[in-house]
Short mmCIF file of C-alpha atoms in Angstrom, two decimals:
data_model
loop_
_atom_site.label_atom_id
_atom_site.label_comp_id
_atom_site.label_asym_id
_atom_site.label_seq_id
_atom_site.Cartn_x
_atom_site.Cartn_y
_atom_site.Cartn_z
CA UNK E 21 47.28 27.20 19.10
CA UNK E 22 49.39 29.09 16.58
CA UNK E 23 53.11 28.35 16.48
CA UNK E 24 55.16 30.77 18.56
CA UNK E 25 52.20 31.85 20.70
CA UNK E 26 52.76 31.18 24.38
CA UNK E 27 49.72 30.46 26.52
CA UNK E 28 49.89 32.53 29.69
CA UNK E 29 47.91 30.99 32.54
CA UNK E 30 45.07 33.15 33.78
CA UNK E 31 43.88 31.88 37.14
CA UNK E 32 40.80 34.14 37.18
CA UNK E 33 39.69 33.06 33.73
CA UNK E 34 40.30 29.36 34.51
CA UNK E 35 38.30 29.69 37.71
CA UNK E 36 35.42 31.41 35.85
CA UNK E 37 35.52 28.71 33.17
CA UNK E 38 35.40 25.97 35.79
CA UNK E 39 32.69 27.60 37.85
CA UNK E 40 30.34 28.86 35.13
CA UNK E 41 31.08 27.97 31.51
CA UNK E 42 31.79 24.26 31.83
CA UNK E 43 28.75 23.53 34.07
CA UNK E 44 26.53 25.47 31.65
CA UNK E 45 27.90 23.48 28.70
CA UNK E 46 27.35 20.24 30.59
CA UNK E 47 23.75 21.18 31.35
CA UNK E 48 23.12 22.01 27.68
CA UNK E 49 24.75 18.79 26.55
CA UNK E 50 22.77 16.72 29.04
CA UNK E 51 19.55 18.37 27.91
CA UNK E 52 20.50 17.76 24.29
CA UNK E 53 21.28 14.09 24.92
CA UNK E 54 17.93 13.72 26.69
CA UNK E 55 16.12 15.35 23.78
CA UNK E 56 17.90 13.15 21.26
CA UNK E 57 17.20 10.07 23.37
CA UNK E 58 13.51 10.91 23.57
CA UNK E 59 13.38 11.33 19.80
CA UNK E 60 15.21 8.06 19.09
CA UNK E 61 13.14 6.00 21.54
CA UNK E 62 9.78 7.37 20.43
CA UNK E 63 10.15 8.12 16.72
CA UNK E 64 12.53 5.61 15.19
CA UNK E 65 11.96 1.93 14.41
CA UNK E 66 13.25 -0.59 16.94
CA UNK E 67 16.31 -1.25 14.79
CA UNK E 68 17.75 -0.07 11.48
CA UNK E 69 20.34 -1.25 8.99
CA UNK E 70 23.46 0.92 9.12
CA UNK E 71 24.31 1.18 5.43
CA UNK E 72 27.99 1.95 6.06
CA UNK E 73 28.62 -1.25 8.04
CA UNK E 74 25.59 -3.34 6.95
CA UNK E 75 25.01 -3.99 10.67
CA UNK E 76 21.68 -3.96 12.45
CA UNK E 77 21.72 -1.18 15.06
CA UNK E 78 19.15 -0.79 17.83
CA UNK E 79 17.83 2.39 19.41
CA UNK E 80 20.25 2.35 22.33
CA UNK E 81 23.23 2.23 19.96
CA UNK E 82 21.82 5.02 17.82
CA UNK E 83 21.10 7.16 20.87
CA UNK E 84 24.65 6.81 22.13
CA UNK E 85 26.30 7.44 18.75
CA UNK E 86 24.21 10.44 17.77
CA UNK E 87 24.24 11.89 21.27
CA UNK E 88 28.03 11.95 21.37
CA UNK E 89 28.27 13.46 17.89
CA UNK E 90 25.69 16.16 18.61
CA UNK E 91 27.41 17.40 21.78
CA UNK E 92 30.78 18.01 20.20
CA UNK E 93 31.68 21.68 19.83
CA UNK E 94 31.41 24.84 21.95
CA UNK E 95 27.64 25.23 22.05
CA UNK E 96 26.81 27.75 24.74
CA UNK E 97 23.20 28.81 24.11
CA UNK E 98 19.81 27.25 23.57
CA UNK E 99 19.73 28.26 19.90
CA UNK E 100 22.90 26.28 19.33
CA UNK E 101 21.41 23.22 21.04
CA UNK E 102 18.25 23.48 18.95
CA UNK E 103 20.34 23.73 15.82
CA UNK E 104 22.37 20.75 17.00
CA UNK E 105 19.22 18.74 17.63
CA UNK E 106 18.03 19.34 14.06
CA UNK E 107 21.47 18.34 12.83
CA UNK E 108 21.24 15.12 14.85
CA UNK E 109 17.80 14.37 13.39
CA UNK E 110 19.24 14.86 9.93
CA UNK E 111 21.88 12.25 10.73
CA UNK E 112 19.09 9.81 11.64
CA UNK E 113 17.27 9.95 8.30
CA UNK E 114 16.23 6.50 7.16
CA UNK E 115 14.71 4.97 4.06
CA UNK E 116 11.96 2.38 4.31
CA UNK E 117 11.14 -0.38 1.84
CA UNK E 118 7.64 -1.29 0.66
CA UNK E 119 7.50 -4.55 -1.23
CA UNK E 120 5.52 -7.68 -1.97
CA UNK E 121 6.91 -10.54 0.06
CA UNK E 122 8.42 -13.40 -1.86
CA UNK E 123 9.25 -16.85 -0.60
CA UNK E 124 11.64 -17.37 0.97
CA UNK E 125 12.44 -13.94 2.39
CA UNK E 126 15.53 -12.98 4.38
CA UNK E 127 14.48 -12.84 8.02
CA UNK E 128 16.05 -11.21 11.06
CA UNK E 129 17.92 -14.41 11.92
CA UNK E 130 19.02 -15.01 8.32
CA UNK E 131 20.44 -11.52 8.05
CA UNK E 132 22.44 -11.82 11.27
CA UNK E 133 24.12 -14.97 9.88
CA UNK E 134 24.76 -13.29 6.54
CA UNK E 135 26.26 -10.20 8.16
CA UNK E 136 28.53 -12.34 10.33
CA UNK E 137 29.86 -14.12 7.22
CA UNK E 138 30.45 -10.84 5.38
CA UNK E 139 32.22 -9.06 8.26
CA UNK E 140 34.56 -11.78 9.52
CA UNK E 141 37.16 -9.82 7.62
CA UNK E 142 35.81 -6.24 7.70
CA UNK E 143 35.10 -4.97 4.15
CA UNK E 144 36.94 -1.83 3.13
CA UNK E 145 33.89 -0.22 1.50
CA UNK E 146 30.15 -0.48 0.97
CA UNK E 147 30.67 -1.84 -2.54
CA UNK E 148 32.95 -4.57 -1.22
CA UNK E 149 30.35 -5.59 1.36
CA UNK E 150 27.72 -5.76 -1.39
CA UNK E 151 30.00 -7.87 -3.56
CA UNK E 152 30.66 -10.32 -0.72
CA UNK E 153 26.94 -10.71 -0.04
CA UNK E 154 26.23 -11.44 -3.68
CA UNK E 155 29.02 -14.03 -3.81
CA UNK E 156 27.92 -15.78 -0.61
CA UNK E 157 24.22 -15.98 -1.47
CA UNK E 158 24.23 -16.17 -5.27
CA UNK E 159 23.26 -19.84 -5.38
CA UNK E 160 20.85 -19.83 -2.43
CA UNK E 161 17.02 -19.66 -2.48
CA UNK E 162 17.36 -16.17 -0.99
CA UNK E 163 18.84 -14.64 -4.16
CA UNK E 164 15.73 -12.64 -5.12
CA UNK E 165 15.34 -11.41 -1.55
CA UNK E 166 19.00 -10.41 -1.46
CA UNK E 167 18.68 -8.57 -4.78
CA UNK E 168 15.80 -6.60 -3.27
CA UNK E 169 17.87 -5.78 -0.19
CA UNK E 170 20.82 -4.59 -2.24
CA UNK E 171 18.59 -2.52 -4.52
CA UNK E 172 17.07 -0.84 -1.47
CA UNK E 173 20.48 -0.09 0.08
CA UNK E 174 21.82 1.41 -3.14
CA UNK E 175 18.85 3.78 -3.39
CA UNK E 176 19.30 4.60 0.30
CA UNK E 177 22.90 5.74 -0.23
CA UNK E 178 21.86 7.76 -3.30
CA UNK E 179 19.31 9.58 -1.12
CA UNK E 180 21.97 10.53 1.45
CA UNK E 181 20.45 8.31 4.15
CA UNK E 182 22.70 6.44 6.57
CA UNK E 183 20.04 3.95 7.62
CA UNK E 184 17.42 1.70 6.04
CA UNK E 185 14.44 -0.26 7.39
CA UNK E 186 13.07 -3.45 5.83
CA UNK E 187 10.26 -5.23 7.66
CA UNK E 188 11.40 -8.79 6.95
CA UNK E 189 14.91 -8.11 8.27
CA UNK E 190 14.48 -5.49 10.99
CA UNK E 191 11.66 -7.12 12.99
CA UNK E 192 12.47 -10.05 15.23
CA UNK E 193 9.17 -11.88 14.91
CA UNK E 194 10.17 -14.35 17.62
CA UNK E 195 9.58 -11.56 20.14
CA UNK E 196 5.84 -11.04 20.60
CA UNK E 197 6.42 -7.69 22.33
CA UNK E 198 8.56 -6.45 19.45
CA UNK E 199 6.07 -7.68 16.86
CA UNK E 200 3.21 -5.97 18.71
CA UNK E 201 5.03 -2.64 18.86
CA UNK E 202 6.13 -2.88 15.23
CA UNK E 203 2.63 -3.51 13.91
CA UNK E 204 1.09 -0.70 15.93
CA UNK E 205 3.90 1.74 15.04
CA UNK E 206 4.36 0.86 11.40
CA UNK E 207 2.13 3.58 9.97
CA UNK E 208 4.15 6.22 11.86
CA UNK E 209 7.45 4.68 10.74
CA UNK E 210 6.42 4.90 7.10
CA UNK E 211 5.10 8.44 7.59
CA UNK E 212 8.31 9.66 9.26
CA UNK E 213 10.75 8.02 6.84
CA UNK E 214 12.93 10.25 4.68
CA UNK E 215 11.90 8.27 1.61
CA UNK E 216 9.68 5.24 1.07
CA UNK E 217 11.13 2.99 -1.62
CA UNK E 218 8.41 1.01 -3.42
CA UNK E 219 9.62 -2.00 -5.37
CA UNK E 220 7.03 -3.26 -7.87
CA UNK E 221 8.40 -6.71 -8.65
CA UNK E 222 5.92 -7.41 -11.47
CA UNK E 223 6.01 -4.00 -13.16
CA UNK E 224 8.20 -2.81 -16.01
CA UNK E 225 6.55 0.51 -16.95
CA UNK E 226 3.91 2.71 -15.29
CA UNK E 227 1.12 1.48 -17.60
CA UNK E 228 2.10 -2.07 -16.70
CA UNK E 229 1.15 -1.76 -13.01
CA UNK E 230 -2.40 -3.14 -13.18
CA UNK E 231 -1.44 -6.73 -12.50
CA UNK E 232 1.23 -6.11 -9.88
CA UNK E 233 0.49 -8.03 -6.67
CA UNK E 234 1.74 -5.07 -4.62
CA UNK E 235 -1.68 -3.45 -5.13
CA UNK E 236 -3.55 -6.50 -3.80
CA UNK E 237 -1.90 -6.81 -0.39
CA UNK E 238 -3.33 -5.45 2.85
CA UNK E 239 -0.17 -4.00 4.36
CA UNK E 240 0.81 -2.06 1.25
CA UNK E 241 -2.29 0.15 1.58
CA UNK E 242 -0.82 2.09 4.50
CA UNK E 243 2.61 1.94 2.85
CA UNK E 244 1.07 3.77 -0.11
CA UNK E 245 -0.82 6.37 1.94
CA UNK E 246 1.40 7.11 4.95
CA UNK E 247 4.75 8.33 3.48
CA UNK E 248 5.25 12.01 2.79
CA UNK E 249 7.93 11.10 0.26
CA UNK E 250 7.70 8.03 -1.94
CA UNK E 251 9.60 6.68 -4.92
CA UNK E 252 8.38 3.89 -7.20
CA UNK E 253 10.79 1.47 -8.84
CA UNK E 254 10.17 -1.21 -11.44
CA UNK E 255 11.14 -4.86 -11.16
CA UNK E 256 14.62 -4.02 -12.52
CA UNK E 257 15.03 -1.10 -10.08
CA UNK E 258 14.41 1.57 -12.72
CA UNK E 259 12.67 4.65 -11.31
CA UNK E 260 9.14 5.10 -12.62
CA UNK E 261 9.44 8.90 -12.90
CA UNK E 262 12.25 11.45 -12.86
CA UNK E 263 10.97 13.17 -9.71
CA UNK E 264 12.91 13.01 -6.45
CA UNK E 265 9.60 12.43 -4.66
CA UNK E 266 6.75 10.94 -6.66
CA UNK E 267 4.22 12.66 -4.36
CA UNK E 268 5.72 16.08 -4.99
CA UNK E 269 3.40 17.27 -7.74
CA UNK E 270 2.58 20.84 -8.66
CA UNK E 271 -1.08 21.88 -8.65
CA UNK E 272 -1.09 21.69 -12.46
CA UNK E 273 0.33 18.17 -12.37
CA UNK E 274 -2.25 17.12 -9.77
CA UNK E 275 -5.10 18.37 -11.93
CA UNK E 276 -3.62 16.56 -14.94
CA UNK E 277 -3.45 13.33 -12.89
CA UNK E 278 -7.12 13.72 -11.92
CA UNK E 279 -7.98 13.97 -15.62
CA UNK E 280 -5.82 10.92 -16.38
CA UNK E 281 -3.36 13.06 -18.31
CA UNK E 282 -0.27 12.82 -16.10
CA UNK E 283 2.94 11.90 -17.88
CA UNK E 284 4.04 9.25 -17.27
CA UNK E 285 0.60 8.04 -16.12
CA UNK E 286 1.64 7.10 -12.58
CA UNK E 287 -0.94 8.50 -10.16
CA UNK E 288 -3.91 8.27 -12.52
CA UNK E 289 -3.07 4.58 -12.98
CA UNK E 290 -2.64 4.01 -9.25
CA UNK E 291 -5.93 5.79 -8.54
CA UNK E 292 -7.72 3.62 -11.09
CA UNK E 293 -6.21 0.42 -9.67
CA UNK E 294 -6.89 1.23 -6.02
CA UNK E 295 -10.08 3.27 -6.25
CA UNK E 296 -8.43 5.94 -4.09
CA UNK E 297 -8.84 9.60 -5.14
CA UNK E 298 -5.71 11.48 -6.21
CA UNK E 299 -5.99 13.93 -3.30
CA UNK E 300 -5.93 11.10 -0.76
CA UNK E 301 -3.04 9.38 -2.51
CA UNK E 302 -0.89 12.50 -2.42
CA UNK E 303 -1.86 13.93 0.97
CA UNK E 304 -3.64 11.35 3.11
CA UNK E 305 -4.83 12.30 6.59
CA UNK E 306 -5.53 9.39 8.94
CA UNK E 307 -8.49 9.49 11.27
CA UNK E 308 -12.04 8.40 12.05
CA UNK E 309 -13.96 9.80 9.10
CA UNK E 310 -14.96 8.60 5.63
CA UNK E 311 -14.96 5.19 7.28
CA UNK E 312 -16.99 3.27 4.70
CA UNK E 313 -14.94 4.75 1.86
CA UNK E 314 -11.65 3.89 3.52
CA UNK E 315 -12.81 0.37 4.39
CA UNK E 316 -13.67 0.02 0.71
CA UNK E 317 -10.05 0.72 -0.21
CA UNK E 318 -9.11 -2.50 1.62
CA UNK E 319 -12.03 -4.53 0.24
CA UNK E 320 -10.05 -6.29 -2.49
CA UNK E 321 -6.82 -6.62 -0.57
CA UNK E 322 -5.65 -9.81 1.09
CA UNK E 323 -3.30 -10.78 3.89
CA UNK E 324 -1.64 -14.09 4.68
CA UNK E 325 -2.90 -14.02 8.28
CA UNK E 326 -6.63 -13.38 8.73
CA UNK E 327 -6.01 -10.96 11.59
CA UNK E 328 -3.71 -8.75 9.52
CA UNK E 329 -6.59 -7.36 7.43
CA UNK E 330 -7.61 -5.53 10.62
CA UNK E 331 -4.13 -4.78 11.96
CA UNK E 332 -3.03 -3.17 8.68
CA UNK E 333 -5.83 -0.59 9.06
CA UNK E 334 -4.90 0.56 12.59
CA UNK E 335 -2.81 3.50 11.39
CA UNK E 336 -5.26 4.53 8.67
CA UNK E 337 -8.04 5.01 11.23
CA UNK E 338 -5.61 6.06 13.98
CA UNK E 339 -7.01 3.72 16.61
CA UNK E 340 -5.33 1.69 19.31
CA UNK E 341 -5.76 -2.07 18.98
CA UNK E 342 -3.84 -4.81 20.78
CA UNK E 343 -2.31 -7.53 18.62
CA UNK E 344 -3.59 -11.04 19.28
CA UNK E 345 -2.81 -13.59 16.58
CA UNK E 346 -5.17 -16.52 16.78
CA UNK E 347 -8.37 -14.46 17.06
CA UNK E 348 -8.94 -14.63 13.27
CA UNK E 349 -12.02 -12.62 12.20
CA UNK E 350 -12.35 -11.36 15.76
CA UNK E 351 -9.63 -8.79 14.94
CA UNK E 352 -11.79 -7.04 12.35
CA UNK E 353 -14.74 -7.09 14.75
CA UNK E 354 -12.59 -5.43 17.43
CA UNK E 355 -11.38 -2.83 14.94
CA UNK E 356 -14.97 -1.85 14.06
CA UNK E 357 -15.97 -1.80 17.73
CA UNK E 358 -13.03 0.49 18.52
CA UNK E 359 -13.98 2.80 15.65
CA UNK E 360 -17.59 2.95 16.84
CA UNK E 361 -16.46 3.79 20.38
CA UNK E 362 -14.48 6.79 19.16
CA UNK E 363 -16.41 8.09 16.15
CA UNK E 364 -19.91 9.19 15.25
CA UNK E 365 -19.33 8.49 11.55
CA UNK E 366 -22.22 6.15 10.81
CA UNK E 367 -20.86 5.15 7.42
CA UNK E 368 -19.24 2.36 9.48
CA UNK E 369 -22.59 0.59 9.04
CA UNK E 370 -22.74 1.22 5.29
CA UNK E 371 -21.91 -2.30 4.10
CA UNK E 372 -23.56 -5.39 2.69
CA UNK E 373 -22.65 -9.04 2.79
CA UNK E 374 -21.80 -11.40 5.62
CA UNK E 375 -22.10 -10.00 9.15
CA UNK E 376 -19.53 -10.55 11.87
CA UNK E 377 -20.09 -13.70 13.90
CA UNK E 378 -19.53 -11.57 17.01
CA UNK E 379 -22.13 -8.90 16.26
CA UNK E 380 -24.38 -8.73 13.21
CA UNK E 381 -24.18 -4.96 13.30
CA UNK E 382 -20.61 -5.18 11.97
CA UNK E 383 -19.21 -6.57 8.72
CA UNK E 384 -17.29 -9.84 8.64
CA UNK E 385 -14.42 -8.46 6.53
CA UNK E 386 -13.56 -5.27 4.58
CA UNK E 387 -14.81 -6.87 1.37
CA UNK E 388 -18.34 -6.17 2.67
CA UNK E 389 -17.59 -2.49 2.00
CA UNK E 390 -16.76 -3.07 -1.68
CA UNK E 391 -20.31 -2.10 -2.64
CA UNK E 392 -21.39 0.42 -0.06
CA UNK E 393 -25.13 0.76 0.29
CA UNK E 394 -25.04 4.52 -0.05
CA UNK E 395 -26.54 5.49 3.30
CA UNK E 396 -27.48 9.16 3.46
CA UNK E 397 -25.19 9.82 6.39
CA UNK E 398 -24.89 13.49 5.58
CA UNK E 399 -28.58 14.00 6.43
CA UNK E 400 -28.21 13.85 10.18
CA UNK E 401 -31.16 15.32 12.14
CA UNK E 402 -30.63 18.52 14.12
CA UNK E 403 -29.74 18.20 17.78
CA UNK E 404 -32.87 17.63 19.85
CA UNK E 405 -34.92 15.87 17.18
CA UNK E 406 -36.06 12.26 17.26
CA UNK E 407 -33.10 10.09 16.13
CA UNK E 408 -35.46 7.22 15.29
CA UNK E 409 -37.47 9.17 12.72
CA UNK E 410 -38.64 6.96 9.88
CA UNK E 411 -38.38 9.71 7.29
CA UNK E 412 -36.03 9.16 4.40
CA UNK E 413 -33.91 12.14 5.45
CA UNK E 414 -33.13 10.63 8.84
CA UNK E 415 -33.07 6.89 8.22
CA UNK E 416 -29.30 6.86 8.61
CA UNK E 417 -29.61 7.31 12.37
CA UNK E 418 -31.42 4.00 12.66
CA UNK E 419 -28.71 1.88 11.06
CA UNK E 420 -26.36 2.73 13.93
CA UNK E 421 -28.77 1.11 16.40
CA UNK E 422 -28.67 -2.55 17.35
CA UNK E 423 -31.90 -3.01 19.32
CA UNK E 424 -35.33 -1.45 18.65
CA UNK E 425 -38.70 -1.53 20.29
CA UNK E 426 -41.63 -2.20 18.00
CA UNK E 427 -43.11 1.19 18.89
CA UNK E 428 -40.04 2.88 17.38
CA UNK E 429 -40.72 1.29 14.00
CA UNK E 430 -44.23 2.28 12.91
CA UNK E 431 -43.70 0.91 9.41
CA UNK E 432 -42.45 -2.48 10.65
CA UNK E 433 -43.51 -5.44 8.53
CA UNK E 434 -43.43 -8.84 10.25
CA UNK E 435 -43.64 -12.30 8.74
CA UNK E 436 -43.80 -15.47 10.76
CA UNK E 437 -41.04 -18.03 10.75
CA UNK E 438 -38.83 -19.79 13.27
CA UNK E 439 -36.65 -16.69 13.69
CA UNK E 440 -39.54 -14.21 13.84
CA UNK E 441 -37.97 -12.02 11.14
CA UNK E 442 -39.15 -8.54 10.25
CA UNK E 443 -38.10 -5.57 8.16
CA UNK E 444 -38.62 -1.84 7.95
CA UNK E 445 -38.12 0.50 5.02
CA UNK E 446 -35.35 3.07 5.31
CA UNK E 447 -36.02 5.08 2.20
CA UNK E 448 -33.96 5.92 -0.89
CA UNK E 449 -30.24 5.34 -1.08
CA UNK E 450 -27.83 8.11 -2.02
CA UNK E 451 -27.40 6.14 -5.24
CA UNK E 452 -30.20 7.15 -7.65
CA UNK E 453 -32.73 4.40 -8.30
CA UNK E 454 -31.86 2.32 -5.23
CA UNK E 455 -33.77 1.86 -1.99
CA UNK E 456 -32.81 0.48 1.40
CA UNK E 457 -34.48 -1.66 4.00
CA UNK E 458 -33.36 -3.02 7.34
CA UNK E 459 -33.87 -6.68 8.26
CA UNK E 460 -34.48 -7.38 11.95
CA UNK E 461 -34.88 -10.44 14.14
CA UNK E 462 -37.17 -10.71 17.15
CA UNK E 463 -35.45 -11.08 20.50
CA UNK E 464 -37.16 -11.68 23.82
CA UNK E 465 -40.80 -10.74 23.60
CA UNK E 466 -42.53 -9.63 20.44
CA UNK E 467 -41.96 -5.97 21.25
CA UNK E 468 -38.16 -6.07 20.79
CA UNK E 469 -36.10 -6.54 17.62
CA UNK E 470 -32.37 -6.72 16.80
CA UNK E 471 -30.84 -5.22 13.66
CA UNK E 472 -29.47 -7.97 11.40
CA UNK E 473 -28.41 -6.15 8.24
CA UNK E 474 -29.30 -3.46 5.74
CA UNK E 475 -29.95 -4.51 2.17
CA UNK E 476 -30.64 -2.57 -1.01
CA UNK E 477 -32.99 -3.05 -3.91
CA UNK E 478 -33.94 -1.17 -7.08
CA UNK E 479 -37.58 -1.53 -5.94
CA UNK E 480 -39.32 1.21 -4.03
CA UNK E 481 -41.45 -1.39 -2.30
CA UNK E 482 -43.86 1.21 -0.96
CA UNK E 483 -44.99 1.84 -4.54
CA UNK E 484 -45.75 -1.78 -5.42
CA UNK E 485 -49.41 -2.43 -6.38
CA UNK E 486 -50.21 -4.23 -3.13
CA UNK E 487 -51.62 -3.03 0.16
CA UNK E 488 -48.28 -3.74 1.79
CA UNK E 489 -45.07 -5.52 0.98
CA UNK E 490 -45.89 -8.58 3.04
CA UNK E 491 -48.53 -9.52 0.47
CA UNK E 492 -45.87 -10.28 -2.17
CA UNK E 493 -45.72 -14.06 -2.61
CA UNK E 494 -43.59 -16.07 -4.97
CA UNK E 495 -43.79 -19.73 -5.89
CA UNK E 496 -40.53 -21.56 -6.55
CA UNK E 497 -41.32 -22.16 -10.22
CA UNK E 498 -42.30 -18.54 -10.78
CA UNK E 499 -39.20 -16.66 -9.64
CA UNK E 500 -38.10 -15.80 -13.15
CA UNK E 501 -41.38 -14.65 -14.64
CA UNK E 502 -44.30 -14.26 -12.26
CA UNK E 503 -45.27 -12.59 -9.03
CA UNK E 504 -48.23 -13.93 -7.08
CA UNK E 505 -50.54 -11.45 -5.41
CA UNK E 506 -52.65 -12.62 -2.52
CA UNK E 507 -54.24 -9.29 -1.74
CA UNK E 508 -57.89 -9.10 -0.76
CA UNK E 509 -58.73 -7.18 -3.92
CA UNK E 510 -57.07 -9.67 -6.24
CA UNK E 511 -56.65 -13.00 -4.41
CA UNK E 512 -54.30 -15.61 -5.81
CA UNK E 513 -53.82 -13.90 -9.14
CA UNK E 514 -50.63 -14.04 -11.19
CA UNK E 515 -49.02 -10.80 -12.17
CA UNK E 516 -46.17 -10.71 -14.72
CA UNK E 517 -43.10 -8.85 -13.53
CA UNK E 518 -43.27 -6.43 -16.43
CA UNK E 519 -46.50 -5.06 -15.02
CA UNK E 520 -44.61 -4.02 -11.91
CA UNK E 521 -41.52 -2.59 -13.54
CA UNK E 522 -41.79 -2.55 -17.35
CA UNK E 523 -38.07 -2.10 -17.94
CA UNK E 524 -36.78 -4.33 -20.71
CA UNK E 525 -33.11 -4.32 -19.70
CA UNK E 526 -33.69 -5.67 -16.17
CA UNK E 527 -33.27 -9.31 -15.22
CA UNK E 528 -35.44 -10.46 -12.31
CA UNK E 529 -33.49 -12.62 -9.90
CA UNK E 530 -35.65 -12.70 -6.78
CA UNK E 531 -37.78 -10.56 -4.55
CA UNK E 532 -38.26 -10.81 -0.83
CA UNK E 533 -40.66 -13.68 -0.11
CA UNK E 534 -42.95 -13.72 2.87
CA UNK E 535 -45.13 -16.40 4.38
CA UNK E 536 -47.28 -18.02 1.67
CA UNK E 537 -49.82 -20.10 3.50
CA UNK E 538 -52.18 -20.69 0.62
CA UNK E 539 -49.61 -21.83 -1.93
CA UNK E 540 -47.62 -25.02 -2.40
CA UNK E 541 -43.81 -24.92 -2.08
CA UNK E 542 -43.38 -21.23 -1.36
CA UNK E 543 -39.86 -19.82 -1.42
CA UNK E 544 -38.66 -17.29 1.12
CA UNK E 545 -35.57 -15.33 0.06
CA UNK E 546 -34.01 -13.03 2.60
CA UNK E 547 -32.45 -10.64 0.10
CA UNK E 548 -33.72 -8.35 -2.58
CA UNK E 549 -31.83 -8.35 -5.83
CA UNK E 550 -33.02 -6.93 -9.10
CA UNK E 551 -30.19 -5.59 -11.20
CA UNK E 552 -29.44 -4.53 -14.72
CA UNK E 553 -28.26 -7.53 -16.66
#
């Protein structure tokens, strides 16, 4: 109130204020607090580091602090509350760190002890708090972890964020419920962060990234794809580019990156290292499609816990999977089963290698997708047609089946052994010069077979100079140079490999061997492999 101005009581106005204005403000403020609370509880990590105090703050604390701040002021309409809500969200911006774990790392418990030591006498500034931390922990095994923490917090303040999230510090791994929620929410937390800070501890310059372990870890795959804004830093915390957001490229810059001509060569190098296209790196959309391709991105990545190679893919495929450490390879089986339940993308079955011990239809690990077979999944038959057609155009529908009746496989070839194994040809792969076949195992009576795996070969076995493929016999000593034909037209004759495929630059490793009753020491090999070498 201005000096000299006397407030004259107005009973009517005071009564109107009490009866109408104040209740309306209270209703708006209550609604705003509820909206802020819903946002905090459902969108933010369980706890964050408050950069100003270095303290760990949980959701309840954030909700109370931001709710009080947002309801200050004479807001009297819904537009004002909406504006206030956006202002509150802006106050809750947080950075998130992506890094390769070192040993030892600062944990939740370690950080609580460190913070207690630093704040016994409250520091007067952020810089003083940083200095105290460095002094206290300079000679400890946690020095490298502390340096990483401090580097992250400095970048956070530069980006006008009040909060930071670091997985090693902000997750209390002693709480199974908290760990479960964190793992299943982590993709969203990285996506919704204001900036993802990537620390490449083994990189000095952008063309020096090839050998950085960050690109070999399972969890860093989603940390690369999920964020809308990302910033790469070298081992010495030097930014890799001058951009505010390394994903914010113009269309011209994106095209240059695709040609390998970006300067500095950041995204072209990352694409080459990871095998991920530039478009997916810059604007990834999670979901249940391109499954084989996306599994392939994780094929060469590793996790400390076996189960994590499945858990780290939950957000990428946007599926719901409970966390159950101790199940080992069962986690990846459950992930594939969940994908199959919710998607008709049959590239899930486009793999080769060791099958899951739970179901041979599924792969044992993502590495089985490193060399996809090239199933023609785009050639799906029209609605109403026979899904078990044996034509090359429709063979993809059969690889999604587990059990077949013999009548469904008119080209089935059977050879006799203890497992009653059989195979059927699927036709050409999408990769030129390669062909696919499905190996099956008899179950129950002789009319029923179970899919074991799909394998590929450079042979079009239907064009071999035999009546059928089951007539191809190989003796152990002849794998490298001879093929034995036992056909009726040419019994027990030897046929050099070059007569089959006269290609000089091909090394013959082995061909599928079937029952060889009339020969000594026959060899049966359950894979086909003939590759350039």
